[in-house]
Short mmCIF file of C-alpha atoms and ligand atoms in Angstrom, two decimals:
data_model
loop_
_atom_site.label_atom_id
_atom_site.label_comp_id
_atom_site.label_asym_id
_atom_site.label_seq_id
_atom_site.Cartn_x
_atom_site.Cartn_y
_atom_site.Cartn_z
CA UNK U 19 0.00 0.00 0.00
CA UNK U 20 1.19 3.53 -0.73
CA UNK U 21 1.89 5.84 2.23
CA UNK U 22 -0.89 7.97 0.65
CA UNK U 23 -4.14 6.37 1.72
CA UNK U 24 -7.38 6.85 -0.18
CA UNK U 25 -10.04 8.11 2.23
CA UNK U 26 -13.64 7.26 1.43
CA UNK U 27 -15.45 10.62 1.16
CA UNK U 28 -18.84 9.22 0.44
CA UNK U 29 -21.07 8.05 3.26
CA UNK U 30 -21.87 4.41 2.57
CA UNK U 31 -24.95 4.54 0.36
CA UNK U 32 -26.70 1.93 -1.73
CA UNK U 33 -26.61 3.38 -5.25
CA UNK U 34 -27.64 0.68 -7.74
CA UNK U 35 -30.41 2.72 -9.37
CA UNK U 36 -31.06 6.46 -9.50
CA UNK U 37 -34.53 7.36 -10.82
CA UNK U 38 -34.86 10.80 -12.41
CA UNK U 39 -38.11 12.68 -11.95
CA UNK U 40 -38.72 16.06 -13.62
CA UNK U 41 -39.45 18.74 -10.99
CA UNK U 42 -42.25 19.95 -13.23
CA UNK U 43 -44.21 16.66 -12.83
CA UNK U 44 -45.06 16.52 -9.10
CA UNK U 45 -47.65 13.81 -9.76
CA UNK U 46 -44.68 11.43 -10.21
CA UNK U 47 -43.02 12.20 -6.85
CA UNK U 48 -45.13 9.82 -4.72
CA UNK U 49 -44.70 7.05 -7.32
CA UNK U 50 -40.94 7.48 -7.24
CA UNK U 51 -40.94 7.46 -3.41
CA UNK U 52 -42.98 4.25 -3.34
CA UNK U 53 -40.92 2.44 -6.00
CA UNK U 54 -37.78 0.30 -5.68
CA UNK U 55 -35.10 2.86 -6.69
CA UNK U 56 -32.20 3.20 -4.23
CA UNK U 57 -31.85 6.90 -5.09
CA UNK U 58 -34.33 9.45 -6.44
CA UNK U 59 -33.14 12.55 -8.31
CA UNK U 60 -35.62 15.40 -8.60
CA UNK U 61 -34.56 17.34 -11.68
CA UNK U 62 -34.43 21.10 -12.18
CA UNK U 63 -32.15 21.01 -15.20
CA UNK U 64 -32.73 19.56 -18.67
CA UNK U 65 -36.01 17.71 -18.00
CA UNK U 66 -37.63 21.07 -17.07
CA UNK U 67 -38.47 23.73 -19.68
CA UNK U 68 -37.05 27.23 -18.94
CA UNK U 69 -40.55 28.62 -18.41
CA UNK U 70 -41.24 25.97 -15.72
CA UNK U 71 -38.06 26.42 -13.67
CA UNK U 72 -39.59 28.54 -10.88
CA UNK U 73 -42.63 26.28 -10.50
CA UNK U 74 -40.43 23.15 -10.53
CA UNK U 75 -38.19 24.61 -7.81
CA UNK U 76 -41.22 25.33 -5.63
CA UNK U 77 -42.61 21.80 -6.26
CA UNK U 78 -39.32 20.25 -5.19
CA UNK U 79 -39.00 22.36 -2.04
CA UNK U 80 -42.53 21.26 -0.99
CA UNK U 81 -41.85 17.61 -1.84
CA UNK U 82 -38.62 17.57 0.19
CA UNK U 83 -40.64 18.69 3.22
CA UNK U 84 -43.84 16.71 2.65
CA UNK U 85 -43.28 13.43 0.77
CA UNK U 86 -42.34 10.30 2.75
CA UNK U 87 -39.22 9.22 0.83
CA UNK U 88 -38.82 6.02 2.90
CA UNK U 89 -35.19 4.94 3.26
CA UNK U 90 -34.15 6.39 -0.10
CA UNK U 91 -31.28 8.73 -0.81
CA UNK U 92 -32.79 11.98 -2.16
CA UNK U 93 -30.85 14.26 -4.47
CA UNK U 94 -31.76 17.27 -6.62
CA UNK U 95 -30.07 18.16 -9.91
CA UNK U 96 -29.66 21.94 -10.09
CA UNK U 97 -29.14 24.06 -13.19
CA UNK U 98 -25.61 24.65 -14.50
CA UNK U 99 -23.26 27.39 -13.34
CA UNK U 100 -23.68 29.21 -16.66
CA UNK U 101 -27.35 29.99 -15.85
CA UNK U 102 -28.93 32.45 -13.42
CA UNK U 103 -31.22 29.67 -12.17
CA UNK U 104 -28.26 28.02 -10.46
CA UNK U 105 -27.75 30.20 -7.36
CA UNK U 106 -31.52 30.43 -6.78
CA UNK U 107 -31.75 26.62 -6.94
CA UNK U 108 -29.04 26.20 -4.30
CA UNK U 109 -30.39 28.87 -1.94
CA UNK U 110 -33.99 27.57 -2.16
CA UNK U 111 -32.96 23.95 -1.54
CA UNK U 112 -30.64 24.65 1.37
CA UNK U 113 -32.72 27.36 3.06
CA UNK U 114 -36.20 25.92 2.52
CA UNK U 115 -35.75 22.26 1.60
CA UNK U 116 -35.74 20.90 5.17
CA UNK U 117 -33.32 18.29 6.51
CA UNK U 118 -34.31 15.43 4.20
CA UNK U 119 -32.15 16.41 1.21
CA UNK U 120 -29.05 14.19 0.99
CA UNK U 121 -27.12 15.68 -1.93
CA UNK U 122 -27.13 18.29 -4.69
CA UNK U 123 -26.12 17.14 -8.16
CA UNK U 124 -24.17 19.65 -10.28
CA UNK U 125 -24.43 19.18 -14.06
CA UNK U 126 -21.78 19.95 -16.71
CA UNK U 127 -18.96 20.55 -14.24
CA UNK U 128 -15.88 21.76 -16.14
CA UNK U 129 -13.37 22.74 -13.46
CA UNK U 130 -12.70 22.20 -9.75
CA UNK U 131 -13.70 25.85 -9.19
CA UNK U 132 -17.27 25.03 -10.31
CA UNK U 133 -17.59 22.65 -7.35
CA UNK U 134 -15.82 25.11 -5.03
CA UNK U 135 -18.38 27.79 -5.93
CA UNK U 136 -21.37 25.54 -5.13
CA UNK U 137 -19.68 24.31 -1.93
CA UNK U 138 -19.34 27.93 -0.83
CA UNK U 139 -23.03 28.69 -1.46
CA UNK U 140 -24.15 25.48 0.28
CA UNK U 141 -21.89 26.20 3.26
CA UNK U 142 -23.06 29.80 3.69
CA UNK U 143 -26.77 28.97 3.31
CA UNK U 144 -26.45 25.93 5.63
CA UNK U 145 -24.81 28.04 8.30
CA UNK U 146 -27.45 30.79 7.94
CA UNK U 147 -30.35 28.37 8.57
CA UNK U 148 -28.50 26.23 11.14
CA UNK U 149 -28.75 23.06 9.05
CA UNK U 150 -27.76 19.96 11.05
CA UNK U 151 -27.31 17.39 8.27
CA UNK U 152 -24.42 17.92 5.87
CA UNK U 153 -25.48 18.16 2.22
CA UNK U 154 -23.30 16.15 -0.17
CA UNK U 155 -22.35 17.08 -3.72
CA UNK U 156 -22.50 14.93 -6.85
CA UNK U 157 -20.92 15.88 -10.16
CA UNK U 158 -21.83 14.97 -13.73
CA UNK U 159 -18.87 14.55 -16.06
CA UNK U 160 -20.45 15.35 -19.42
CA UNK U 161 -18.17 17.80 -21.19
CA UNK U 162 -14.68 17.59 -22.65
CA UNK U 163 -13.57 20.22 -20.12
CA UNK U 164 -14.88 18.10 -17.24
CA UNK U 165 -13.14 14.98 -18.49
CA UNK U 166 -9.88 16.88 -19.06
CA UNK U 167 -9.93 18.28 -15.51
CA UNK U 168 -11.34 15.18 -13.88
CA UNK U 169 -8.63 14.57 -11.26
CA UNK U 170 -8.82 18.15 -9.96
CA UNK U 171 -12.64 17.93 -9.93
CA UNK U 172 -12.53 14.65 -8.01
CA UNK U 173 -10.33 16.32 -5.36
CA UNK U 174 -12.30 19.60 -5.25
CA UNK U 175 -14.50 19.35 -2.14
CA UNK U 176 -14.96 17.37 1.08
CA UNK U 177 -18.68 17.35 0.26
CA UNK U 178 -18.13 15.46 -2.99
CA UNK U 179 -19.61 11.93 -2.96
CA UNK U 180 -19.85 10.65 -6.53
CA UNK U 181 -18.98 11.18 -10.21
CA UNK U 182 -21.60 10.40 -12.89
CA UNK U 183 -21.12 10.04 -16.64
CA UNK U 184 -23.61 11.78 -18.96
CA UNK U 185 -23.19 10.37 -22.46
CA UNK U 186 -25.51 12.66 -24.48
CA UNK U 187 -24.04 15.96 -23.35
CA UNK U 188 -20.55 14.47 -23.50
CA UNK U 189 -21.06 13.44 -27.13
CA UNK U 190 -22.35 16.93 -28.00
CA UNK U 191 -19.41 18.58 -26.23
CA UNK U 192 -16.85 16.49 -28.15
CA UNK U 193 -18.84 16.79 -31.40
CA UNK U 194 -19.01 13.02 -31.62
CA UNK U 195 -20.99 11.97 -34.68
CA UNK U 196 -23.66 10.05 -32.80
CA UNK U 197 -27.09 10.77 -31.36
CA UNK U 198 -27.34 7.71 -29.08
CA UNK U 199 -27.72 8.18 -25.33
CA UNK U 200 -25.52 5.26 -24.22
CA UNK U 201 -25.49 2.01 -26.19
CA UNK U 202 -23.84 1.13 -29.47
CA UNK U 203 -23.24 2.74 -32.84
CA UNK U 204 -23.22 0.48 -35.92
CA UNK U 205 -20.64 2.64 -37.69
CA UNK U 206 -18.08 2.56 -34.84
CA UNK U 207 -16.57 -0.78 -35.83
CA UNK U 208 -13.36 -2.65 -36.64
CA UNK U 209 -13.23 -4.94 -39.67
CA UNK U 210 -11.49 -8.29 -39.35
CA UNK U 211 -8.52 -8.79 -41.72
CA UNK U 212 -9.08 -9.72 -45.36
CA UNK U 213 -9.27 -13.47 -45.87
CA UNK U 214 -9.56 -15.19 -49.30
CA UNK U 215 -12.21 -17.66 -48.13
CA UNK U 216 -14.12 -15.81 -45.41
CA UNK U 217 -16.24 -12.68 -45.36
CA UNK U 218 -14.90 -9.88 -43.17
CA UNK U 219 -16.70 -9.42 -39.87
CA UNK U 220 -17.71 -6.09 -38.36
CA UNK U 221 -16.94 -5.91 -34.63
CA UNK U 222 -18.78 -3.20 -32.74
CA UNK U 223 -16.72 -1.08 -30.38
CA UNK U 224 -17.85 0.74 -27.26
CA UNK U 225 -17.90 4.50 -27.91
CA UNK U 226 -18.21 5.24 -24.19
CA UNK U 227 -15.38 3.06 -22.94
CA UNK U 228 -12.67 5.69 -22.53
CA UNK U 229 -14.62 8.42 -20.68
CA UNK U 230 -16.30 5.85 -18.41
CA UNK U 231 -13.04 4.05 -17.63
CA UNK U 232 -11.33 7.38 -16.93
CA UNK U 233 -14.18 8.51 -14.68
CA UNK U 234 -14.24 5.32 -12.61
CA UNK U 235 -10.45 5.51 -12.21
CA UNK U 236 -10.58 9.16 -11.00
CA UNK U 237 -13.52 8.46 -8.69
CA UNK U 238 -11.87 5.50 -7.00
CA UNK U 239 -8.51 7.29 -6.69
CA UNK U 240 -10.31 9.98 -4.66
CA UNK U 241 -12.59 7.76 -2.56
CA UNK U 242 -15.77 8.60 -4.51
CA UNK U 243 -18.57 6.49 -5.98
CA UNK U 244 -18.73 6.06 -9.78
CA UNK U 245 -22.17 5.96 -11.39
CA UNK U 246 -23.11 5.34 -15.04
CA UNK U 247 -25.62 7.80 -16.55
CA UNK U 248 -28.65 7.42 -18.80
CA UNK U 249 -29.61 4.86 -21.42
CA UNK U 250 -32.07 6.69 -23.63
CA UNK U 251 -34.06 3.92 -25.34
CA UNK U 252 -36.14 2.82 -22.34
CA UNK U 253 -38.01 0.28 -24.48
CA UNK U 254 -34.75 -1.65 -25.01
CA UNK U 255 -34.15 -3.69 -21.84
CA UNK U 256 -31.47 -5.87 -23.50
CA UNK U 257 -29.53 -2.78 -24.58
CA UNK U 258 -29.79 -1.31 -21.06
CA UNK U 259 -28.63 -4.57 -19.48
CA UNK U 260 -25.63 -4.87 -21.78
CA UNK U 261 -24.54 -1.28 -21.06
CA UNK U 262 -25.09 -1.72 -17.30
CA UNK U 263 -23.18 -5.01 -17.20
CA UNK U 264 -20.18 -3.42 -18.94
CA UNK U 265 -20.06 -0.54 -16.46
CA UNK U 266 -20.63 -2.83 -13.45
CA UNK U 267 -17.58 -4.80 -14.60
CA UNK U 268 -15.58 -1.56 -14.97
CA UNK U 269 -16.36 -0.66 -11.34
CA UNK U 270 -19.51 1.49 -11.43
CA UNK U 271 -21.81 1.07 -8.45
CA UNK U 272 -25.03 1.87 -10.26
CA UNK U 273 -26.79 3.57 -13.13
CA UNK U 274 -29.46 6.20 -13.78
CA UNK U 275 -32.98 5.19 -14.67
CA UNK U 276 -34.85 7.66 -16.87
CA UNK U 277 -38.02 5.56 -16.73
CA UNK U 278 -39.31 3.37 -13.86
CA UNK U 279 -38.94 0.25 -16.05
CA UNK U 280 -35.14 0.63 -15.84
CA UNK U 281 -34.99 0.58 -12.02
CA UNK U 282 -35.43 -3.17 -11.52
CA UNK U 283 -32.93 -3.85 -14.33
CA UNK U 284 -30.28 -1.69 -12.64
CA UNK U 285 -31.00 -3.12 -9.17
CA UNK U 286 -30.50 -6.65 -10.54
CA UNK U 287 -27.29 -5.95 -12.43
CA UNK U 288 -25.52 -3.93 -9.72
CA UNK U 289 -26.40 -6.47 -6.99
CA UNK U 290 -23.46 -8.86 -6.62
CA UNK U 291 -24.50 -12.38 -7.69
CA UNK U 292 -25.42 -14.65 -4.74
CA UNK U 293 -22.47 -16.93 -5.62
CA UNK U 294 -20.05 -14.00 -5.26
CA UNK U 295 -21.55 -13.15 -1.88
CA UNK U 296 -21.25 -16.74 -0.63
CA UNK U 297 -17.64 -16.85 -1.80
CA UNK U 298 -16.94 -13.50 -0.09
CA UNK U 299 -18.30 -14.85 3.21
CA UNK U 300 -16.25 -18.04 2.81
CA UNK U 301 -13.11 -15.95 2.13
CA UNK U 302 -13.65 -13.87 5.29
CA UNK U 303 -14.17 -17.04 7.36
CA UNK U 304 -11.10 -18.77 5.87
CA UNK U 305 -8.91 -15.69 6.38
CA UNK U 306 -10.09 -15.24 9.99
CA UNK U 307 -9.15 -18.88 10.57
CA UNK U 308 -5.75 -18.40 8.82
CA UNK U 309 -4.96 -15.28 10.85
CA UNK U 310 -5.78 -17.12 14.08
CA UNK U 311 -3.16 -19.71 13.05
CA UNK U 312 -0.62 -17.00 12.08
CA UNK U 313 -0.83 -17.71 8.31
CA UNK U 314 -0.84 -14.95 5.62
CA UNK U 315 -1.95 -16.68 2.44
CA UNK U 316 -4.04 -19.83 2.30
CA UNK U 317 -5.98 -21.81 -0.31
CA UNK U 318 -9.77 -21.85 -0.56
CA UNK U 319 -11.11 -24.56 -2.88
CA UNK U 320 -7.71 -24.74 -4.59
CA UNK U 321 -7.40 -20.94 -5.20
CA UNK U 322 -4.96 -18.58 -3.42
CA UNK U 323 -6.49 -16.06 -1.05
CA UNK U 324 -4.62 -13.38 0.90
CA UNK U 325 -5.07 -9.95 2.48
CA UNK U 326 -6.23 -8.45 -0.87
CA UNK U 327 -8.99 -11.06 -0.97
CA UNK U 328 -10.24 -9.81 2.42
CA UNK U 329 -10.59 -6.26 1.07
CA UNK U 330 -12.50 -7.45 -2.02
CA UNK U 331 -14.70 -9.71 0.08
CA UNK U 332 -15.49 -7.00 2.64
CA UNK U 333 -16.72 -4.64 -0.11
CA UNK U 334 -19.16 -7.29 -1.34
CA UNK U 335 -20.39 -8.26 2.14
CA UNK U 336 -20.99 -4.58 3.11
CA UNK U 337 -22.97 -4.02 -0.08
CA UNK U 338 -25.06 -7.17 0.36
CA UNK U 339 -25.86 -6.21 3.94
CA UNK U 340 -27.21 -2.83 2.75
CA UNK U 341 -29.23 -4.52 -0.03
CA UNK U 342 -30.81 -6.95 2.46
CA UNK U 343 -31.71 -4.09 4.80
CA UNK U 344 -33.20 -2.12 1.88
CA UNK U 345 -35.39 -4.99 0.73
CA UNK U 346 -36.78 -5.26 4.29
CA UNK U 347 -37.96 -1.57 4.17
N1 COA A 8 -40.81 8.68 -12.00
C1 COA A 8 -41.86 8.07 -11.43
N2 COA A 8 -42.89 7.53 -12.15
C2 COA A 8 -42.82 7.66 -13.49
C3 COA A 8 -41.73 8.28 -14.14
C4 COA A 8 -40.69 8.81 -13.33
N3 COA A 8 -39.63 9.43 -13.88
N4 COA A 8 -41.93 8.23 -15.49
C5 COA A 8 -43.10 7.59 -15.67
N5 COA A 8 -43.66 7.26 -14.48
C6 COA A 8 -44.90 6.51 -14.25
C7 COA A 8 -46.05 7.06 -15.06
O1 COA A 8 -46.74 8.09 -14.32
C8 COA A 8 -46.88 5.84 -15.27
O2 COA A 8 -47.59 5.55 -14.07
P1 COA A 8 -49.05 4.87 -14.07
O3 COA A 8 -48.80 3.45 -14.55
O4 COA A 8 -49.46 4.97 -12.63
O5 COA A 8 -49.88 5.69 -15.01
C9 COA A 8 -45.86 4.73 -15.45
O6 COA A 8 -44.70 5.20 -14.75
C10 COA A 8 -45.50 4.45 -16.91
O7 COA A 8 -45.09 5.66 -17.50
P2 COA A 8 -45.13 5.92 -19.09
O8 COA A 8 -46.50 6.28 -19.54
O9 COA A 8 -44.45 4.79 -19.77
O10 COA A 8 -44.16 7.18 -19.17
P3 COA A 8 -44.50 8.69 -19.55
O11 COA A 8 -44.83 8.73 -21.01
O12 COA A 8 -45.48 9.28 -18.57
O13 COA A 8 -43.08 9.40 -19.31
C11 COA A 8 -40.79 9.93 -19.68
C12 COA A 8 -41.93 8.98 -20.03
C13 COA A 8 -39.49 9.44 -20.30
C14 COA A 8 -41.12 11.35 -20.21
C15 COA A 8 -40.66 9.98 -18.12
O14 COA A 8 -40.40 8.67 -17.68
C16 COA A 8 -39.64 10.93 -17.57
O15 COA A 8 -39.89 12.13 -17.49
N6 COA A 8 -38.48 10.40 -17.17
C17 COA A 8 -37.43 11.19 -16.56
C18 COA A 8 -36.71 12.03 -17.58
C19 COA A 8 -35.64 12.86 -16.94
O16 COA A 8 -35.76 13.31 -15.81
N7 COA A 8 -34.54 13.08 -17.66
C20 COA A 8 -33.43 13.83 -17.16
C21 COA A 8 -32.26 12.94 -16.86
S1 COA A 8 -31.56 12.24 -18.30
MG1 MG A 9 -26.79 16.40 -19.28
#
């Protein structure tokens, strides 16, 4: 281990699915609160038309005070720092939103100073109203500037809990020639080599691999959670599952749901398989036994396990414990 230790910033939260609900559709709030999403995000940004921003902000402030959100994590996505909605969003949420709000999500973050500015507003407004619970910050990486400055952004604030990848805005920012929100692109392919007897095959590549990989790496290096963003075609469960499985393997803890039908899919994919959980428990038991006998590395079913296996196993067991508690709520 390096002498520099990575401190976990984020409180331990279950974050398999994050359901977005436009602030301008308050009739959906109770449904979101009653559903199975781990996290609900009430949106003030792109799902709300400019003419509805003030009404949406008032709806969200009421809902934070009045709706029973059960054991869910509740976040609100504010408008970007390039708008004059932004400071009013922060002040209204912190001063009037009650103690239930867990975190504020900042879209289109480009530099560490963007997060610093919101941290300052949240800190001043929290102190003014004597807020007891600390409000966390979440950042969406969805511009080329944000991806370029990602390490500084990930280190920008003690309030920061998670980084999220937004594919549609990212693609627009880089002028990628695609209109997909997540998922594949049939023209982004490699051809197999020419062969006299066989037709050449087209192998699809993953357009989103680099920014997602980079984001997970930066998040983990700074003790933050890494969350995959939206998959636009909510009628395509297979496409959603394939995207979610890739990002679960890369290290993401969860994914956004832009329609309630995507929540159960995300919960299933980001829950460690039962077999992994059983193996994790067996590893912890075997290592406890080995340590009692003064041994460092031992074999479990013919495979080496050591101190690194304990760390991997503990992550899985902590997550499964939270999932079991959540399903009891
Ligand atoms: N939260 C909670 N419930 C929702 C919901 C949401 N985001 N979206 C739909 N529902 C409910 C509907 O009210 C409906 O309930 P009912 O069966 O009791 O009538 C049911 O789920 C099925 O909804 P459906 O008719 O298929 O969807 P819709 O046409 O009303 O809305 C969207 C589709 C995509 C516009 C809507 O899901 C939505 O606004 N999603 C969030 C978009 C967003 O915030 N984007 C920003 C982040 S990328
Ligand atoms: Mg966006």
